[in-house]
């Protein structure tokens, strides 16, 4: 297809409109909806991998849209009542199909590339860590749009009805919803008895990815390979349906998509921990003495190093040999519902933690002390406010000598103060040995996630 043919096809087809709809609807969704993709270290404009993952997550509705628009394109000859005329011309059917499919593929891929480019410009301004590990995620996303549109074209040509585009779009949407909510999820029970669901192999046939909860998580290479095989089969079936002229040929045209699905399911990983994996290059630690962050957040090390070292000094002065000796960004990848695992010798933190996220200087020192004393035992993927936060407030006050709200707790300051102040007064009334004994008991409960640290600090488990 030369430039002249491409130009003519762009003028006479609805392909440019399809690309415009995909791009504008995606940007409107991102910019008009205040959701998780604007918050914390996993914001879609904060780092490269979240950019790729969040734009891929939009395929939950963009892919069904592409399938429906492709079907609309496939009805063009039928609507113009030119089917018989075109079949009588010497121009090969595959040539006409390639022109139609190629034009739509170029516009949809370009629309998705522009969407990624909008985010990339902002990512460049927000991070010093650049890499290409995110690129396969976006390339497969563009291939999903192209393959879905070509499949829609073939189905529209094979089933020339005004109901075909909306029916295909709705079927594709139902497919992605089922993959996201039921058919693509496997129910599991954690060791603590908490029931959760995890993605299974079938879910990876869907274009969408799960929400981004960790900046260090990416898709594995086997996922990219398996999805590419599936999409090539889908595109081949769509193209074959565009060319097929008989019912038998249309039936045979279904072979590539079925074969692609079977091969993809053999290639795609079955273990959820091999689907969404730790990006080891991004998780590599960069340190300033005992204070370390991941390579992804190396630009934040300068602001963290001073408060981190001061927190370690104060913890050692209060706890002696039992104090932690390093501060490190947490890179552990645990399934949803799992109980966190903590180290006695290392203060593990997350930049998205409520008390760490906005803290600086002395406030950051207080926050790191609080995390070192009471890391928090809320199951992974859950959120809440209660005993752990109250215990953190009292423990940090015991180290620093004054009771003050933790950073990021302004919204619940009154509740935290009401709960923590009586326990703080009771603790300070004890002899020094008694205070240390209760603090050590609280810390043991906090690090093991067995029992309620605030209850221990209140004397409930020591009487």
Coordinates of C-alpha atoms in Angstrom, one line a residue:
X1 CA 0.0 0.0 0.0
X2 CA 1.7 3.2 -1.2
X3 CA 1.2 6.7 0.2
X4 CA -1.3 7.6 -2.6
X5 CA -3.5 4.6 -1.9
X6 CA -3.3 5.3 1.9
X7 CA -4.3 8.9 1.4
X8 CA -7.3 7.9 -0.7
X9 CA -8.4 5.3 1.8
X10 CA -8.1 7.7 4.7
X11 CA -10.3 10.1 2.9
X12 CA -13.0 7.7 1.9
X13 CA -13.1 5.5 5.0
X14 CA -14.0 6.0 8.7
X15 CA -10.6 5.0 9.9
X16 CA -9.5 8.5 11.0
X17 CA -12.7 8.8 13.0
X18 CA -12.0 5.5 14.7
X19 CA -8.6 6.7 15.8
X20 CA -10.0 10.1 16.9
X21 CA -12.7 8.4 19.0
X22 CA -10.2 6.1 20.7
X23 CA -7.7 8.9 21.5
X24 CA -10.3 11.5 22.7
X25 CA -12.3 9.1 24.8
X26 CA -9.2 7.8 26.4
X27 CA -7.8 11.2 27.2
X28 CA -11.2 12.3 28.5
X29 CA -11.4 9.3 30.8
X30 CA -7.9 9.9 32.2
X31 CA -8.3 13.7 32.7
X32 CA -12.0 14.0 33.7
X33 CA -12.1 11.1 36.2
X34 CA -10.2 11.6 39.5
X35 CA -9.1 8.1 40.2
X36 CA -6.1 6.0 41.3
X37 CA -4.1 6.8 38.1
X38 CA -3.5 10.3 39.4
X39 CA -2.2 9.4 42.9
X40 CA 1.1 8.4 44.5
X41 CA 4.1 6.7 42.9
X42 CA 1.8 4.7 40.6
X43 CA 0.3 7.7 38.9
X44 CA 0.2 7.3 35.1
X45 CA 2.5 10.3 34.7
X46 CA 4.9 9.4 37.5
X47 CA 6.9 6.5 36.1
X48 CA 7.3 4.6 32.8
X49 CA 5.8 1.2 33.9
X50 CA 2.7 2.7 35.5
X51 CA 2.2 4.8 32.3
X52 CA 2.2 1.6 30.2
X53 CA 0.0 -0.3 32.7
X54 CA -2.6 2.4 33.2
X55 CA -3.0 3.1 29.4
X56 CA -3.3 -0.7 28.9
X57 CA -6.0 -0.8 31.6
X58 CA -8.1 1.6 29.4
X59 CA -8.4 -1.3 26.9
X60 CA -11.1 -2.6 29.2
X61 CA -13.5 -0.4 27.1
X62 CA -11.2 0.8 24.2
X63 CA -10.8 -2.8 22.9
X64 CA -14.6 -3.4 22.6
X65 CA -14.9 0.0 21.0
X66 CA -12.2 -0.9 18.4
X67 CA -14.0 -4.2 17.7
X68 CA -17.3 -2.4 17.1
X69 CA -15.7 0.3 15.0
X70 CA -13.9 -2.3 12.9
X71 CA -17.2 -4.1 12.3
X72 CA -18.7 -0.8 11.1
X73 CA -15.8 -0.5 8.7
X74 CA -16.4 -4.0 7.5
X75 CA -20.0 -3.1 6.5
X76 CA -18.8 -0.4 4.1
X77 CA -19.1 -2.3 0.9
X78 CA -22.5 -3.8 2.0
X79 CA -23.9 -0.4 2.9
X80 CA -22.8 1.0 -0.5
X81 CA -24.2 -2.0 -2.3
X82 CA -20.9 -2.5 -4.1
X83 CA -20.0 -6.0 -3.0
X84 CA -20.9 -7.7 -6.3
X85 CA -19.3 -5.0 -8.3
X86 CA -16.0 -5.3 -6.4
X87 CA -15.9 -9.1 -6.7
X88 CA -16.1 -8.7 -10.5
X89 CA -13.0 -6.5 -10.7
X90 CA -9.6 -8.1 -11.4
X91 CA -8.1 -6.6 -8.2
X92 CA -7.4 -9.4 -5.8
X93 CA -9.7 -9.6 -2.7
X94 CA -6.7 -9.8 -0.4
X95 CA -5.4 -6.5 -1.8
X96 CA -8.6 -4.7 -1.1
X97 CA -8.7 -6.3 2.4
X98 CA -5.1 -5.3 3.1
X99 CA -5.9 -1.7 2.2
X100 CA -8.9 -1.5 4.4
X101 CA -7.3 -3.3 7.4
X102 CA -4.0 -1.5 7.0
X103 CA -5.5 2.0 7.1
X104 CA -7.5 1.2 10.2
X105 CA -4.6 -0.5 11.8
X106 CA -2.4 2.6 11.2
X107 CA -4.9 5.0 12.6
X108 CA -5.7 3.0 15.8
X109 CA -2.0 2.3 16.5
X110 CA -1.2 6.0 16.0
X111 CA -4.0 7.0 18.3
X112 CA -2.7 4.7 21.1
X113 CA 0.8 5.9 20.5
X114 CA -0.3 9.5 20.9
X115 CA -2.1 8.6 24.1
X116 CA 1.2 7.1 25.4
X117 CA 3.1 10.1 24.2
X118 CA 0.9 12.5 26.2
X119 CA 1.8 10.6 29.3
X120 CA 5.5 10.1 28.3
X121 CA 6.1 13.8 28.1
X122 CA 4.9 14.2 31.7
X123 CA 6.9 11.2 32.9
X124 CA 10.1 12.6 31.5
X125 CA 9.5 15.7 33.7
X126 CA 8.7 13.6 36.8
X127 CA 11.4 10.9 37.0
X128 CA 15.1 10.5 36.5
X129 CA 14.8 6.8 36.0
X130 CA 14.4 5.8 32.3
X131 CA 14.2 2.3 30.8
X132 CA 12.6 0.4 28.0
X133 CA 11.0 -2.4 30.0
X134 CA 7.6 -0.7 29.7
X135 CA 7.7 -0.7 25.9
X136 CA 6.4 -4.3 25.3
X137 CA 3.4 -3.6 27.5
X138 CA 2.4 -0.7 25.3
X139 CA 3.2 -2.5 22.0
X140 CA 1.0 -5.4 23.0
X141 CA -1.7 -2.9 23.9
X142 CA -1.5 -1.3 20.4
X143 CA -1.6 -4.8 18.9
X144 CA -4.8 -5.6 20.9
X145 CA -6.5 -2.6 19.3
X146 CA -5.4 -3.4 15.8
X147 CA -6.3 -7.1 16.1
X148 CA -9.7 -6.4 17.6
X149 CA -10.5 -3.9 14.8
X150 CA -9.4 -6.4 12.1
X151 CA -11.4 -9.1 13.7
X152 CA -14.4 -6.8 13.8
X153 CA -14.0 -5.9 10.1
X154 CA -13.9 -9.6 9.2
X155 CA -17.0 -10.3 11.3
X156 CA -18.8 -7.3 9.8
X157 CA -18.0 -8.5 6.2
X158 CA -19.1 -12.1 7.1
X159 CA -22.3 -11.0 8.9
X160 CA -23.5 -7.9 7.0
X161 CA -26.1 -6.5 9.3
X162 CA -26.7 -3.2 11.1
X163 CA -26.8 -5.1 14.3
X164 CA -23.4 -6.6 13.9
X165 CA -21.2 -3.7 15.2
X166 CA -23.2 -3.1 18.4
X167 CA -23.5 -6.8 19.1
X168 CA -19.8 -7.4 18.6
X169 CA -18.9 -4.4 20.8
X170 CA -21.2 -5.6 23.5
X171 CA -19.9 -9.1 23.3
X172 CA -16.3 -7.9 23.5
X173 CA -17.2 -5.8 26.5
X174 CA -18.9 -8.7 28.3
X175 CA -15.8 -10.8 27.5
X176 CA -13.4 -8.3 29.2
X177 CA -15.8 -7.9 32.1
X178 CA -16.0 -11.7 32.7
X179 CA -12.2 -12.0 32.4
X180 CA -11.8 -9.2 35.0
X181 CA -14.5 -10.3 37.5
X182 CA -15.2 -14.0 37.4
X183 CA -14.0 -16.3 34.6
X184 CA -10.5 -14.8 34.8
X185 CA -10.2 -14.9 38.6
X186 CA -9.5 -17.8 40.9
X187 CA -10.6 -17.7 44.5
X188 CA -8.0 -18.5 47.1
X189 CA -7.8 -18.5 50.9
X190 CA -4.7 -17.2 52.7
X191 CA -3.1 -18.8 55.7
X192 CA -5.0 -16.3 57.9
X193 CA -8.3 -17.4 56.5
X194 CA -8.9 -14.3 54.3
X195 CA -10.6 -15.1 51.0
X196 CA -9.1 -13.3 48.0
X197 CA -9.2 -13.7 44.2
X198 CA -6.1 -13.8 41.9
X199 CA -5.9 -13.7 38.1
X200 CA -5.6 -17.0 36.3
X201 CA -4.2 -17.9 32.9
X202 CA -7.4 -17.3 31.0
X203 CA -7.6 -13.7 32.2
X204 CA -4.5 -12.9 30.2
X205 CA -6.5 -13.4 27.0
X206 CA -8.2 -10.1 27.9
X207 CA -6.7 -6.8 26.8
X208 CA -6.9 -5.1 30.1
X209 CA -4.5 -5.5 33.0
X210 CA -5.3 -5.2 36.7
X211 CA -5.0 -1.9 38.6
X212 CA -1.5 -0.7 39.3
X213 CA -0.8 -0.9 43.1
X214 CA 3.0 -1.1 43.0
X215 CA 5.4 0.9 40.8
X216 CA 7.8 -2.1 40.8
X217 CA 5.4 -4.6 39.3
X218 CA 5.4 -5.4 35.6
X219 CA 4.2 -8.1 33.2
X220 CA 6.5 -11.1 32.6
X221 CA 8.0 -11.9 29.2
X222 CA 5.9 -15.1 28.9
X223 CA 2.8 -12.9 29.2
X224 CA 4.0 -10.7 26.3
X225 CA 4.8 -13.8 24.1
X226 CA 1.5 -15.6 24.9
X227 CA -0.6 -12.5 24.2
X228 CA 1.2 -11.8 21.0
X229 CA 0.5 -15.3 19.7
X230 CA -3.2 -14.9 20.6
X231 CA -3.4 -11.5 18.9
X232 CA -1.7 -12.6 15.7
X233 CA -4.2 -15.5 15.5
X234 CA -7.0 -13.0 16.0
X235 CA -5.8 -10.7 13.3
X236 CA -5.3 -13.6 10.9
X237 CA -8.9 -14.7 11.4
X238 CA -10.2 -11.2 10.9
X239 CA -8.2 -10.8 7.7
X240 CA -9.3 -14.3 6.4
X241 CA -12.9 -13.4 7.0
X242 CA -12.4 -10.2 5.0
X243 CA -11.2 -12.2 2.1
X244 CA -13.5 -15.3 2.4
X245 CA -16.3 -15.5 -0.1
X246 CA -18.0 -18.8 0.8
X247 CA -19.4 -20.2 4.1
X248 CA -16.8 -22.9 4.0
X249 CA -13.9 -20.4 3.7
X250 CA -15.4 -18.4 6.6
X251 CA -15.5 -21.5 8.7
X252 CA -11.9 -22.3 7.9
X253 CA -11.0 -18.7 8.7
X254 CA -11.8 -19.4 12.4
X255 CA -8.8 -21.7 12.6
X256 CA -6.1 -19.1 13.4
X257 CA -7.9 -17.5 16.3
X258 CA -8.7 -20.9 17.8
X259 CA -5.1 -22.1 17.3
X260 CA -3.8 -18.9 18.7
X261 CA -5.9 -19.2 21.8
X262 CA -4.7 -22.8 22.4
X263 CA -1.0 -22.0 21.9
X264 CA -1.3 -18.8 24.0
X265 CA -2.8 -20.8 26.9
X266 CA 0.1 -23.2 26.7
X267 CA 2.6 -20.3 26.8
X268 CA 0.9 -18.0 29.3
X269 CA 2.0 -18.7 33.0
X270 CA -0.5 -20.3 35.3
X271 CA 1.0 -18.9 38.6
X272 CA -0.2 -15.4 39.3
X273 CA 3.3 -14.6 40.7
X274 CA 4.7 -15.3 37.2
X275 CA 2.2 -13.1 35.5
X276 CA 2.8 -9.9 37.5
X277 CA 6.4 -9.9 38.5
X278 CA 9.0 -7.7 40.2
X279 CA 10.9 -5.5 37.9
X280 CA 14.4 -6.4 39.2
X281 CA 16.2 -3.6 37.5
X282 CA 13.8 -1.0 38.9
X283 CA 14.0 -2.6 42.3
X284 CA 17.8 -2.4 42.5
X285 CA 18.7 -0.5 45.6
X286 CA 20.6 2.8 45.6
X287 CA 22.0 3.7 49.1
X288 CA 23.4 6.6 51.0
X289 CA 25.0 4.8 54.0
X290 CA 22.3 2.8 55.8
X291 CA 19.4 4.5 53.9
X292 CA 18.4 2.8 50.6
X293 CA 15.7 3.4 48.0
X294 CA 15.0 1.6 44.7
X295 CA 16.5 2.8 41.5
X296 CA 13.0 4.0 40.5
X297 CA 13.0 6.5 43.3
X298 CA 16.7 7.4 43.4
X299 CA 15.9 11.1 42.9
X300 CA 14.2 11.0 46.4
X301 CA 17.2 9.6 48.2
X302 CA 18.7 13.0 48.9
X303 CA 15.6 14.1 50.8
X304 CA 15.4 10.8 52.7
X305 CA 19.0 10.2 53.7
X306 CA 19.2 12.9 56.5
X307 CA 15.9 12.1 58.2
X308 CA 16.5 8.4 57.8
X309 CA 19.9 8.5 59.5
X310 CA 18.5 10.7 62.3
X311 CA 15.7 8.2 62.8
X312 CA 18.2 5.4 63.2
X313 CA 20.2 7.4 65.7
X314 CA 17.2 8.1 67.8
X315 CA 16.0 4.5 67.7
X316 CA 19.4 3.3 68.7
X317 CA 19.5 5.7 71.6
X318 CA 16.1 4.4 72.9
X319 CA 16.4 0.7 72.1
X320 CA 20.1 0.0 72.2
X321 CA 21.1 -3.2 70.6
X322 CA 17.4 -4.0 69.7
X323 CA 17.2 -1.0 67.3
X324 CA 17.1 -1.3 63.5
X325 CA 20.3 -0.5 61.7
X326 CA 19.1 0.4 58.2
X327 CA 16.2 2.1 56.4
X328 CA 15.1 0.6 53.1
X329 CA 12.3 0.9 50.7
X330 CA 10.1 -2.2 50.8
X331 CA 10.3 -4.3 47.6
X332 CA 8.5 -7.4 48.8
X333 CA 5.7 -8.6 46.5
X334 CA 3.0 -10.4 48.4
X335 CA -0.4 -11.5 47.2
X336 CA -3.5 -9.5 48.2
X337 CA -4.7 -10.6 51.6
X338 CA -1.3 -11.7 52.8
X339 CA 0.0 -10.5 56.2
X340 CA 3.1 -8.3 55.8
X341 CA 6.5 -9.6 57.0
X342 CA 8.8 -7.3 58.8
X343 CA 12.4 -7.2 59.9
X344 CA 13.7 -6.2 63.4
X345 CA 16.9 -4.8 61.9
X346 CA 15.5 -2.9 59.0
X347 CA 12.9 -0.1 58.8
X348 CA 10.9 -0.9 55.7
X349 CA 8.8 1.8 54.2
X350 CA 6.7 2.6 51.1
X351 CA 6.6 6.0 49.5
X352 CA 2.8 5.6 49.1
X353 CA 2.3 5.0 52.8
X354 CA 0.1 7.7 54.2
X355 CA 2.6 8.9 56.9
X356 CA 5.5 8.8 54.5
X357 CA 4.1 10.2 51.3
X358 CA 4.0 13.9 52.1
X359 CA 6.5 14.0 55.1
X360 CA 9.7 16.0 54.9
X361 CA 12.5 16.9 57.4
X362 CA 11.5 16.4 61.0
X363 CA 8.1 15.0 60.1
X364 CA 9.8 12.4 57.9
X365 CA 12.0 11.4 60.8
X366 CA 9.0 11.0 63.0
X367 CA 7.3 8.9 60.4
X368 CA 10.3 6.6 59.9
X369 CA 10.5 6.1 63.7
X370 CA 6.9 5.2 63.8
X371 CA 7.4 2.7 61.0
X372 CA 10.4 1.2 62.7
X373 CA 8.5 0.7 65.9
X374 CA 5.1 -0.4 64.5
X375 CA 5.4 -1.3 60.8
X376 CA 1.7 -2.1 60.5
X377 CA -0.1 -5.4 59.9
X378 CA -3.0 -4.5 57.6
X379 CA -3.3 -7.3 55.0
X380 CA -1.8 -6.4 51.6
X381 CA -4.3 -4.6 49.4
X382 CA -6.5 -3.6 52.4
X383 CA -6.8 -0.2 54.1
X384 CA -7.9 0.9 57.5
X385 CA -7.2 3.1 60.5
X386 CA -7.0 2.0 64.1
X387 CA -4.8 0.3 66.6
X388 CA -1.6 0.2 64.5
X389 CA -1.8 4.0 63.9
X390 CA -2.5 4.7 67.5
X391 CA 0.4 2.6 68.6
X392 CA 2.7 4.4 66.0
X393 CA 1.7 7.7 67.5
X394 CA 2.5 6.7 71.0
X395 CA 5.7 4.9 70.1
X396 CA 7.1 7.8 68.1
X397 CA 6.2 10.1 71.0
X398 CA 8.1 7.9 73.4
X399 CA 11.2 8.1 71.3
X400 CA 11.0 11.9 70.6
X401 CA 9.5 13.0 74.0
X402 CA 6.4 14.8 72.7
X403 CA 3.0 13.5 71.6
X404 CA 2.2 14.9 68.1
X405 CA 0.0 13.6 65.2
X406 CA 1.8 11.6 62.6
X407 CA 2.3 13.1 59.2
X408 CA -0.7 12.6 56.9
X409 CA -3.2 12.1 59.8
X410 CA -4.8 15.5 59.7
X411 CA -8.2 14.1 58.8
X412 CA -8.3 11.8 61.8
X413 CA -6.2 13.9 64.2
X414 CA -8.9 14.2 66.9
X415 CA -9.6 10.5 66.9
X416 CA -6.0 9.6 67.1
X417 CA -5.3 12.1 69.9
X418 CA -8.3 10.9 71.9
X419 CA -7.1 7.3 71.7
X420 CA -3.4 7.8 72.1
X421 CA -3.1 10.5 74.8
X422 CA -4.4 8.4 77.8
X423 CA -2.1 5.6 76.8
X424 CA 0.8 8.0 76.4
X425 CA 0.2 9.5 79.9
X426 CA -0.1 6.0 81.4
X427 CA 3.2 4.9 79.7
X428 CA 5.1 8.0 80.9
X429 CA 3.9 7.4 84.5
X430 CA 5.7 4.1 84.6
X431 CA 9.3 3.7 85.7
X432 CA 11.9 3.7 82.9
X433 CA 12.3 -0.1 83.1
X434 CA 8.5 -0.6 82.9
X435 CA 8.3 1.7 79.9
X436 CA 11.0 -0.2 78.1
X437 CA 9.4 -3.5 78.9
X438 CA 6.0 -2.4 77.5
X439 CA 7.6 -0.9 74.4
X440 CA 9.6 -4.1 73.7
X441 CA 6.4 -6.2 74.1
X442 CA 4.5 -3.9 71.8
X443 CA 7.3 -4.0 69.2
X444 CA 7.4 -7.8 69.4
X445 CA 3.7 -8.0 68.7
X446 CA 4.0 -5.4 65.9
X447 CA 6.8 -7.1 64.1
X448 CA 5.3 -10.6 64.3
X449 CA 1.7 -9.4 63.5
X450 CA 0.5 -11.5 66.4
X451 CA -1.8 -9.6 68.7
X452 CA -2.7 -5.9 68.9
X453 CA 0.3 -3.6 69.5
X454 CA -1.9 -0.9 70.9
X455 CA -3.5 -3.3 73.3
X456 CA -0.1 -4.4 74.4
X457 CA 1.0 -0.8 74.8
X458 CA -2.1 -0.1 76.9
X459 CA -1.0 -2.9 79.2
X460 CA -3.8 -5.2 78.1
X461 CA -1.5 -8.1 77.3
X462 CA 1.0 -7.5 80.1
X463 CA -1.2 -7.7 83.1

